[in-house]
Amino acid sequence: MTPSDDGSAPKTSNITVRRGDPLVVISHVEKHYGDFHALKDIDLTVNRGEVVVVIGPSGSGKSTLCRTINRLETITSGSIAIDGVEIPAEGKALATLRADVGMVFQAFNLFSHLTILENVTLGPIKVKKMKKADAEADAKILLDRVGVGHQASKLPAQLSGGQQQRVAIARALAMKPKVMLFDEPTSALDPEMINEVLDVMVNLAHEGMTMIVVTHEMGFARKAADRVVFMADGQIVEESSPETFFTAPKSERAKDFLSKLITH
Ligand SMILES: Nc1ncnc2c1ncn2[C@@H]1O[C@H](COP(=O)(O)OP(=O)(O)OP(=O)(O)O)[C@@H](O)[C@H]1O
Ligand SMILES: [Mg+2]
């Protein structure tokens, strides 16, 4: 398994080797909610261009981890740095950092009173101070890319769940983030809409976007992930390639979790 000289991403059997310096560095992170210990000594480095899938039982801390990465949640101790900069506590520096971290949640969270186009241009205009015409031109390209370009003038309620989630992805991409976080982006969708969203995510992964994806979609993990991180009880219990994780999990917790996932 040797990385190619041109820095591209050669595929060996099941692991994509990608070149890249550390982009998200999470060190010794602890998170308490009152007495409850939600994250325990989390160490995780995600390199530029890498796709990491986070998987684990309900309540294991996956969403909490995602939310700490753009400081929707504070951490109790430890550190998180994005592209060499520790996450600032507040103010303009925090707004700048948040722009670097795109986030897509389970619920689509589009502004219901704004059109699809306005939803996508809002951040670039308000936060990045882009000219409206430039923001709209970019937004149209992104909406085309996620397959909803012809819906730009509609309101979110006029779109299907899968279409709304693709708009949410376009909206996050409009800020030109360095890393994209996805927290169970397909789990609120009807089955027939799941693949249209996963396809957009797979394309994004293949284009080299750095991604941290909480999902139980094994097909996505196998197609797009460089690494699977398994969490339980606020800890990272094991991490490996998708192939190894799904076929030969090491820990009892992971074996137990996977056996339940498959039978559902
Ligand atoms: N704001 C909060 N206050 C107190 N406890 C919280 C808070 N948010 C989360 N928790 C607790 O932290 C633990 C981890 O929650 P988290 O949402 O990160 O889990 P998860 O792995 O994303 O689960 P799921 O698969 O159900 O989404 C849970 O036990 C949860 O009850
Ligand atoms: Mg969650």
mmCIF file of C-alpha atoms and ligand atoms in Angstrom:
data_model
loop_
_atom_site.group_PDB
_atom_site.id
_atom_site.type_symbol
_atom_site.label_atom_id
_atom_site.label_comp_id
_atom_site.label_asym_id
_atom_site.label_seq_id
_atom_site.Cartn_x
_atom_site.Cartn_y
_atom_site.Cartn_z
ATOM 1 C CA MET A 1 0.000 0.000 0.000
ATOM 2 C CA THR A 2 1.983 2.996 -1.197
ATOM 3 C CA PRO A 3 0.606 6.468 -1.777
ATOM 4 C CA SER A 4 1.112 7.622 -5.352
ATOM 5 C CA ASP A 5 3.691 10.289 -6.081
ATOM 6 C CA ASP A 6 1.199 12.785 -7.431
ATOM 7 C CA GLY A 7 -0.712 12.934 -4.174
ATOM 8 C CA SER A 8 -3.836 11.379 -5.642
ATOM 9 C CA ALA A 9 -5.835 8.761 -3.808
ATOM 10 C CA PRO A 10 -4.888 5.292 -4.993
ATOM 11 C CA LYS A 11 -7.323 2.541 -4.093
ATOM 12 C CA THR A 12 -5.802 -0.567 -2.704
ATOM 13 C CA SER A 13 -8.051 -3.444 -1.727
ATOM 14 C CA ASN A 14 -10.353 -1.612 0.610
ATOM 15 C CA ILE A 15 -8.468 1.288 2.052
ATOM 16 C CA THR A 16 -8.102 4.550 0.218
ATOM 17 C CA VAL A 17 -4.770 6.044 1.062
ATOM 18 C CA ARG A 18 -4.995 9.765 0.974
ATOM 19 C CA ARG A 19 -2.278 12.267 1.415
ATOM 20 C CA GLY A 20 -2.985 15.160 3.662
ATOM 21 C CA ASP A 21 -1.860 16.991 6.726
ATOM 22 C CA PRO A 22 -3.944 16.880 9.893
ATOM 23 C CA LEU A 23 -7.001 19.108 9.433
ATOM 24 C CA VAL A 24 -9.091 18.296 12.495
ATOM 25 C CA VAL A 25 -7.090 17.406 15.582
ATOM 26 C CA ILE A 26 -9.057 16.346 18.642
ATOM 27 C CA SER A 27 -6.854 15.698 21.692
ATOM 28 C CA HIS A 28 -7.846 14.349 25.083
ATOM 29 C CA VAL A 29 -11.326 15.797 24.839
ATOM 30 C CA GLU A 30 -13.599 15.368 27.812
ATOM 31 C CA LYS A 31 -17.204 16.508 27.938
ATOM 32 C CA HIS A 32 -19.435 16.468 30.983
ATOM 33 C CA TYR A 33 -23.097 17.391 31.069
ATOM 34 C CA GLY A 34 -23.380 18.023 34.793
ATOM 35 C CA ASP A 35 -22.568 14.658 36.367
ATOM 36 C CA PHE A 36 -22.844 12.798 33.085
ATOM 37 C CA HIS A 37 -19.569 11.983 31.350
ATOM 38 C CA ALA A 38 -20.486 12.199 27.640
ATOM 39 C CA LEU A 39 -17.033 12.178 25.995
ATOM 40 C CA LYS A 40 -14.080 10.371 27.547
ATOM 41 C CA ASP A 41 -10.537 11.144 26.471
ATOM 42 C CA ILE A 42 -11.352 11.431 22.773
ATOM 43 C CA ASP A 43 -8.323 11.493 20.480
ATOM 44 C CA LEU A 44 -9.041 11.704 16.790
ATOM 45 C CA THR A 45 -7.128 13.224 13.921
ATOM 46 C CA VAL A 46 -8.784 13.641 10.551
ATOM 47 C CA ASN A 47 -6.460 14.451 7.694
ATOM 48 C CA ARG A 48 -7.251 16.719 4.793
ATOM 49 C CA GLY A 49 -9.274 14.813 2.218
ATOM 50 C CA GLU A 50 -10.077 11.988 4.588
ATOM 51 C CA VAL A 51 -13.573 10.575 5.140
ATOM 52 C CA VAL A 52 -14.224 9.243 8.631
ATOM 53 C CA VAL A 53 -17.458 7.476 9.463
ATOM 54 C CA VAL A 54 -18.468 7.519 13.136
ATOM 55 C CA ILE A 55 -20.729 4.706 14.194
ATOM 56 C CA GLY A 56 -22.035 3.514 17.553
ATOM 57 C CA PRO A 57 -25.071 2.890 19.713
ATOM 58 C CA SER A 58 -27.568 5.552 20.683
ATOM 59 C CA GLY A 59 -26.215 7.753 23.441
ATOM 60 C CA SER A 60 -22.566 6.883 22.751
ATOM 61 C CA GLY A 61 -21.657 10.539 22.152
ATOM 62 C CA LYS A 62 -21.558 10.771 18.350
ATOM 63 C CA SER A 63 -23.684 13.918 18.091
ATOM 64 C CA THR A 64 -21.937 15.464 21.063
ATOM 65 C CA LEU A 65 -18.596 14.901 19.349
ATOM 66 C CA CYS A 66 -19.865 16.522 16.120
ATOM 67 C CA ARG A 67 -21.260 19.457 18.026
ATOM 68 C CA THR A 68 -18.000 20.099 19.848
ATOM 69 C CA ILE A 69 -16.162 20.350 16.532
ATOM 70 C CA ASN A 70 -17.911 23.589 15.622
ATOM 71 C CA ARG A 71 -18.430 24.588 19.234
ATOM 72 C CA LEU A 72 -22.163 24.182 19.356
ATOM 73 C CA GLU A 73 -21.077 22.437 22.562
ATOM 74 C CA THR A 74 -18.177 23.520 24.732
ATOM 75 C CA ILE A 75 -15.717 20.911 25.932
ATOM 76 C CA THR A 76 -14.775 20.378 29.566
ATOM 77 C CA SER A 77 -11.086 19.827 28.814
ATOM 78 C CA GLY A 78 -8.738 18.867 26.018
ATOM 79 C CA SER A 79 -8.394 20.670 22.725
ATOM 80 C CA ILE A 80 -9.814 20.739 19.217
ATOM 81 C CA ALA A 81 -7.964 22.447 16.392
ATOM 82 C CA ILE A 82 -9.117 23.017 12.833
ATOM 83 C CA ASP A 83 -6.344 23.538 10.302
ATOM 84 C CA GLY A 84 -3.881 24.373 13.049
ATOM 85 C CA VAL A 85 -6.133 26.825 14.882
ATOM 86 C CA GLU A 86 -7.625 25.915 18.227
ATOM 87 C CA ILE A 87 -11.365 26.543 18.276
ATOM 88 C CA PRO A 88 -11.890 30.056 19.597
ATOM 89 C CA ALA A 89 -14.307 30.582 22.466
ATOM 90 C CA GLU A 90 -16.382 33.350 20.951
ATOM 91 C CA GLY A 91 -16.593 36.409 18.765
ATOM 92 C CA LYS A 92 -15.439 36.977 15.222
ATOM 93 C CA ALA A 93 -12.772 34.282 15.418
ATOM 94 C CA LEU A 94 -15.437 31.723 16.277
ATOM 95 C CA ALA A 95 -17.631 32.882 13.380
ATOM 96 C CA THR A 96 -14.655 32.469 11.045
ATOM 97 C CA LEU A 97 -13.996 28.992 12.331
ATOM 98 C CA ARG A 98 -17.647 28.014 12.028
ATOM 99 C CA ALA A 99 -17.529 29.023 8.379
ATOM 100 C CA ASP A 100 -14.733 26.462 7.932
ATOM 101 C CA VAL A 101 -16.884 23.677 9.353
ATOM 102 C CA GLY A 102 -20.010 22.821 7.372
ATOM 103 C CA MET A 103 -22.647 20.884 9.231
ATOM 104 C CA VAL A 104 -25.612 18.868 8.039
ATOM 105 C CA PHE A 105 -27.993 17.491 10.655
ATOM 106 C CA GLN A 106 -30.696 14.877 10.688
ATOM 107 C CA ALA A 107 -33.370 17.575 10.482
ATOM 108 C CA PHE A 108 -32.895 19.733 7.423
ATOM 109 C CA ASN A 109 -33.073 23.050 9.295
ATOM 110 C CA LEU A 110 -33.768 25.155 6.220
ATOM 111 C CA PHE A 111 -35.352 28.540 6.800
ATOM 112 C CA SER A 112 -38.956 27.887 5.880
ATOM 113 C CA HIS A 113 -39.769 31.465 4.808
ATOM 114 C CA LEU A 114 -36.811 31.733 2.431
ATOM 115 C CA THR A 115 -36.559 30.241 -1.041
ATOM 116 C CA ILE A 116 -34.090 27.457 -1.739
ATOM 117 C CA LEU A 117 -31.776 29.953 -3.438
ATOM 118 C CA GLU A 118 -32.030 32.390 -0.504
ATOM 119 C CA ASN A 119 -31.298 29.595 1.955
ATOM 120 C CA VAL A 120 -28.055 28.856 0.123
ATOM 121 C CA THR A 121 -26.958 32.482 -0.406
ATOM 122 C CA LEU A 122 -27.751 33.734 3.113
ATOM 123 C CA GLY A 123 -24.478 32.645 4.752
ATOM 124 C CA PRO A 124 -22.191 33.782 1.918
ATOM 125 C CA ILE A 125 -23.916 37.212 1.826
ATOM 126 C CA LYS A 126 -24.235 37.774 5.585
ATOM 127 C CA VAL A 127 -21.114 36.090 6.916
ATOM 128 C CA LYS A 128 -18.725 36.139 3.975
ATOM 129 C CA LYS A 129 -19.971 39.527 2.710
ATOM 130 C CA MET A 130 -20.258 38.232 -0.827
ATOM 131 C CA LYS A 131 -22.081 40.268 -3.468
ATOM 132 C CA LYS A 132 -25.605 38.944 -3.997
ATOM 133 C CA ALA A 133 -25.041 38.237 -7.694
ATOM 134 C CA ASP A 134 -21.841 36.288 -6.978
ATOM 135 C CA ALA A 135 -23.464 34.346 -4.152
ATOM 136 C CA GLU A 136 -26.408 33.483 -6.412
ATOM 137 C CA ALA A 137 -24.134 32.355 -9.230
ATOM 138 C CA ASP A 138 -22.245 30.061 -6.816
ATOM 139 C CA ALA A 139 -25.487 28.817 -5.276
ATOM 140 C CA LYS A 140 -26.933 27.852 -8.643
ATOM 141 C CA ILE A 141 -23.854 25.797 -9.454
ATOM 142 C CA LEU A 142 -24.096 24.041 -6.084
ATOM 143 C CA LEU A 143 -27.830 23.420 -6.422
ATOM 144 C CA ASP A 144 -27.241 21.917 -9.867
ATOM 145 C CA ARG A 145 -24.519 19.760 -8.412
ATOM 146 C CA VAL A 146 -26.863 18.289 -5.803
ATOM 147 C CA GLY A 147 -29.614 17.908 -8.403
ATOM 148 C CA VAL A 148 -32.112 20.556 -7.297
ATOM 149 C CA GLY A 149 -31.123 23.466 -9.552
ATOM 150 C CA HIS A 150 -34.615 23.682 -11.041
ATOM 151 C CA GLN A 151 -36.152 24.096 -7.567
ATOM 152 C CA ALA A 152 -34.236 27.262 -6.666
ATOM 153 C CA SER A 153 -37.223 29.573 -6.434
ATOM 154 C CA LYS A 154 -39.370 27.218 -4.352
ATOM 155 C CA LEU A 155 -39.855 27.239 -0.593
ATOM 156 C CA PRO A 156 -38.449 24.305 1.437
ATOM 157 C CA ALA A 157 -41.934 22.902 2.173
ATOM 158 C CA GLN A 158 -42.459 22.409 -1.576
ATOM 159 C CA LEU A 159 -39.539 19.959 -1.729
ATOM 160 C CA SER A 160 -39.272 16.339 -0.631
ATOM 161 C CA GLY A 161 -37.190 15.461 2.411
ATOM 162 C CA GLY A 162 -34.390 14.128 0.239
ATOM 163 C CA GLN A 163 -34.380 17.292 -1.850
ATOM 164 C CA GLN A 164 -34.349 19.462 1.278
ATOM 165 C CA GLN A 165 -31.423 17.530 2.674
ATOM 166 C CA ARG A 166 -29.517 18.029 -0.590
ATOM 167 C CA VAL A 167 -30.231 21.748 -0.303
ATOM 168 C CA ALA A 168 -28.864 21.636 3.247
ATOM 169 C CA ILE A 169 -25.665 20.101 1.857
ATOM 170 C CA ALA A 170 -25.459 22.804 -0.842
ATOM 171 C CA ARG A 171 -26.017 25.461 1.799
ATOM 172 C CA ALA A 172 -23.143 24.148 3.894
ATOM 173 C CA LEU A 173 -20.883 23.893 0.828
ATOM 174 C CA ALA A 174 -21.678 27.500 -0.126
ATOM 175 C CA MET A 175 -19.512 28.636 2.791
ATOM 176 C CA LYS A 176 -16.569 26.796 1.214
ATOM 177 C CA PRO A 177 -15.871 24.812 4.375
ATOM 178 C CA LYS A 178 -12.630 22.966 4.993
ATOM 179 C CA VAL A 179 -14.456 20.074 6.585
ATOM 180 C CA MET A 180 -18.046 18.831 6.443
ATOM 181 C CA LEU A 181 -19.754 17.207 9.409
ATOM 182 C CA PHE A 182 -22.808 15.056 8.830
ATOM 183 C CA ASP A 183 -24.877 13.866 11.774
ATOM 184 C CA GLU A 184 -27.180 11.062 10.606
ATOM 185 C CA PRO A 185 -28.164 13.019 7.500
ATOM 186 C CA THR A 186 -30.405 10.273 6.118
ATOM 187 C CA SER A 187 -32.039 8.885 9.228
ATOM 188 C CA ALA A 188 -35.132 11.113 8.981
ATOM 189 C CA LEU A 189 -35.688 10.271 5.319
ATOM 190 C CA ASP A 190 -38.014 7.828 3.646
ATOM 191 C CA PRO A 191 -36.055 4.861 2.261
ATOM 192 C CA GLU A 192 -36.407 5.890 -1.366
ATOM 193 C CA MET A 193 -34.784 9.235 -0.626
ATOM 194 C CA ILE A 194 -31.805 7.948 1.290
ATOM 195 C CA ASN A 195 -29.745 6.999 -1.736
ATOM 196 C CA GLU A 196 -30.130 10.337 -3.497
ATOM 197 C CA VAL A 197 -28.580 12.029 -0.464
ATOM 198 C CA LEU A 198 -25.895 9.367 -0.012
ATOM 199 C CA ASP A 199 -24.963 9.682 -3.703
ATOM 200 C CA VAL A 200 -24.297 13.389 -3.230
ATOM 201 C CA MET A 201 -22.149 12.577 -0.203
ATOM 202 C CA VAL A 202 -20.225 9.861 -2.042
ATOM 203 C CA ASN A 203 -19.478 12.319 -4.863
ATOM 204 C CA LEU A 204 -18.317 14.880 -2.355
ATOM 205 C CA ALA A 205 -16.027 12.316 -0.772
ATOM 206 C CA HIS A 206 -14.580 11.359 -4.143
ATOM 207 C CA GLU A 207 -13.953 15.024 -4.925
ATOM 208 C CA GLY A 208 -11.669 15.118 -1.906
ATOM 209 C CA MET A 209 -13.806 16.869 0.703
ATOM 210 C CA THR A 210 -12.742 16.163 4.275
ATOM 211 C CA MET A 211 -15.752 14.606 5.957
ATOM 212 C CA ILE A 212 -16.795 13.342 9.361
ATOM 213 C CA VAL A 213 -20.002 11.388 8.939
ATOM 214 C CA VAL A 214 -22.155 9.904 11.677
ATOM 215 C CA THR A 215 -24.201 7.261 9.920
ATOM 216 C CA HIS A 216 -25.273 3.666 10.151
ATOM 217 C CA GLU A 217 -25.354 3.366 6.364
ATOM 218 C CA MET A 218 -22.830 0.625 5.812
ATOM 219 C CA GLY A 219 -23.026 1.012 2.039
ATOM 220 C CA PHE A 220 -21.847 4.592 2.356
ATOM 221 C CA ALA A 221 -19.064 3.600 4.731
ATOM 222 C CA ARG A 222 -17.840 0.898 2.374
ATOM 223 C CA LYS A 223 -18.000 3.150 -0.688
ATOM 224 C CA ALA A 224 -16.603 6.346 0.738
ATOM 225 C CA ALA A 225 -14.968 5.975 4.141
ATOM 226 C CA ASP A 226 -11.256 5.768 4.721
ATOM 227 C CA ARG A 227 -11.816 4.890 8.343
ATOM 228 C CA VAL A 228 -14.618 3.800 10.602
ATOM 229 C CA VAL A 229 -14.542 5.003 14.197
ATOM 230 C CA PHE A 230 -16.710 3.023 16.600
ATOM 231 C CA MET A 231 -17.884 4.811 19.737
ATOM 232 C CA ALA A 232 -19.554 3.399 22.829
ATOM 233 C CA ASP A 233 -20.145 5.021 26.226
ATOM 234 C CA GLY A 234 -18.426 8.250 25.237
ATOM 235 C CA GLN A 235 -15.233 6.539 24.125
ATOM 236 C CA ILE A 236 -13.626 5.573 20.858
ATOM 237 C CA VAL A 237 -13.561 1.810 21.247
ATOM 238 C CA GLU A 238 -11.961 0.890 17.933
ATOM 239 C CA GLU A 239 -11.127 2.271 14.531
ATOM 240 C CA SER A 240 -10.234 0.515 11.332
ATOM 241 C CA SER A 241 -10.929 0.377 7.622
ATOM 242 C CA PRO A 242 -14.622 -0.138 6.761
ATOM 243 C CA GLU A 243 -13.892 -3.616 5.429
ATOM 244 C CA THR A 244 -12.141 -4.694 8.617
ATOM 245 C CA PHE A 245 -14.722 -3.076 10.852
ATOM 246 C CA PHE A 246 -17.741 -4.627 9.194
ATOM 247 C CA THR A 247 -16.270 -8.070 8.623
ATOM 248 C CA ALA A 248 -13.944 -8.483 11.607
ATOM 249 C CA PRO A 249 -14.784 -6.086 14.434
ATOM 250 C CA LYS A 250 -12.382 -6.485 17.333
ATOM 251 C CA SER A 251 -14.364 -5.464 20.407
ATOM 252 C CA GLU A 252 -17.359 -7.227 21.897
ATOM 253 C CA ARG A 253 -19.224 -3.904 21.883
ATOM 254 C CA ALA A 254 -18.757 -3.526 18.138
ATOM 255 C CA LYS A 255 -19.690 -7.149 17.450
ATOM 256 C CA ASP A 256 -22.837 -6.765 19.506
ATOM 257 C CA PHE A 257 -23.722 -3.456 17.824
ATOM 258 C CA LEU A 258 -23.212 -4.805 14.321
ATOM 259 C CA SER A 259 -25.259 -7.918 14.970
ATOM 260 C CA LYS A 260 -28.213 -5.724 15.955
ATOM 261 C CA LEU A 261 -27.713 -3.376 13.023
ATOM 262 C CA ILE A 262 -27.842 -6.197 10.518
ATOM 263 C CA THR A 263 -31.000 -7.798 11.884
ATOM 264 C CA HIS A 264 -32.966 -4.515 11.758
HETATM 265 N N1 LIG B 1 -27.609 18.832 26.509
HETATM 266 C C1 LIG B 1 -27.467 17.686 27.173
HETATM 267 N N2 LIG B 1 -27.606 17.622 28.496
HETATM 268 C C2 LIG B 1 -27.431 16.477 29.183
HETATM 269 N N3 LIG B 1 -27.115 15.301 28.607
HETATM 270 C C3 LIG B 1 -26.963 15.296 27.278
HETATM 271 C C4 LIG B 1 -27.128 16.475 26.483
HETATM 272 N N4 LIG B 1 -26.917 16.149 25.192
HETATM 273 C C5 LIG B 1 -26.643 14.830 25.173
HETATM 274 N N5 LIG B 1 -26.666 14.319 26.416
HETATM 275 C C6 LIG B 1 -26.389 12.917 26.786
HETATM 276 O O1 LIG B 1 -25.106 12.567 26.281
HETATM 277 C C7 LIG B 1 -25.112 11.240 25.788
HETATM 278 C C8 LIG B 1 -24.609 11.265 24.364
HETATM 279 O O2 LIG B 1 -25.597 11.887 23.552
HETATM 280 P P1 LIG B 1 -25.400 12.031 21.993
HETATM 281 O O3 LIG B 1 -26.576 12.784 21.480
HETATM 282 O O4 LIG B 1 -24.060 12.588 21.699
HETATM 283 O O5 LIG B 1 -25.460 10.506 21.535
HETATM 284 P P2 LIG B 1 -25.492 9.885 20.079
HETATM 285 O O6 LIG B 1 -24.386 8.888 20.008
HETATM 286 O O7 LIG B 1 -25.507 10.957 19.061
HETATM 287 O O8 LIG B 1 -26.877 9.093 20.095
HETATM 288 P P3 LIG B 1 -27.978 8.862 18.917
HETATM 289 O O9 LIG B 1 -27.473 7.698 18.121
HETATM 290 O O10 LIG B 1 -29.229 8.514 19.660
HETATM 291 O O11 LIG B 1 -28.098 10.125 18.135
HETATM 292 C C9 LIG B 1 -26.539 10.735 25.928
HETATM 293 O O12 LIG B 1 -26.590 9.918 27.059
HETATM 294 C C10 LIG B 1 -27.358 11.975 26.111
HETATM 295 O O13 LIG B 1 -28.479 11.735 26.908
HETATM 296 MG MG MG B 2 -26.907 11.584 17.665
#
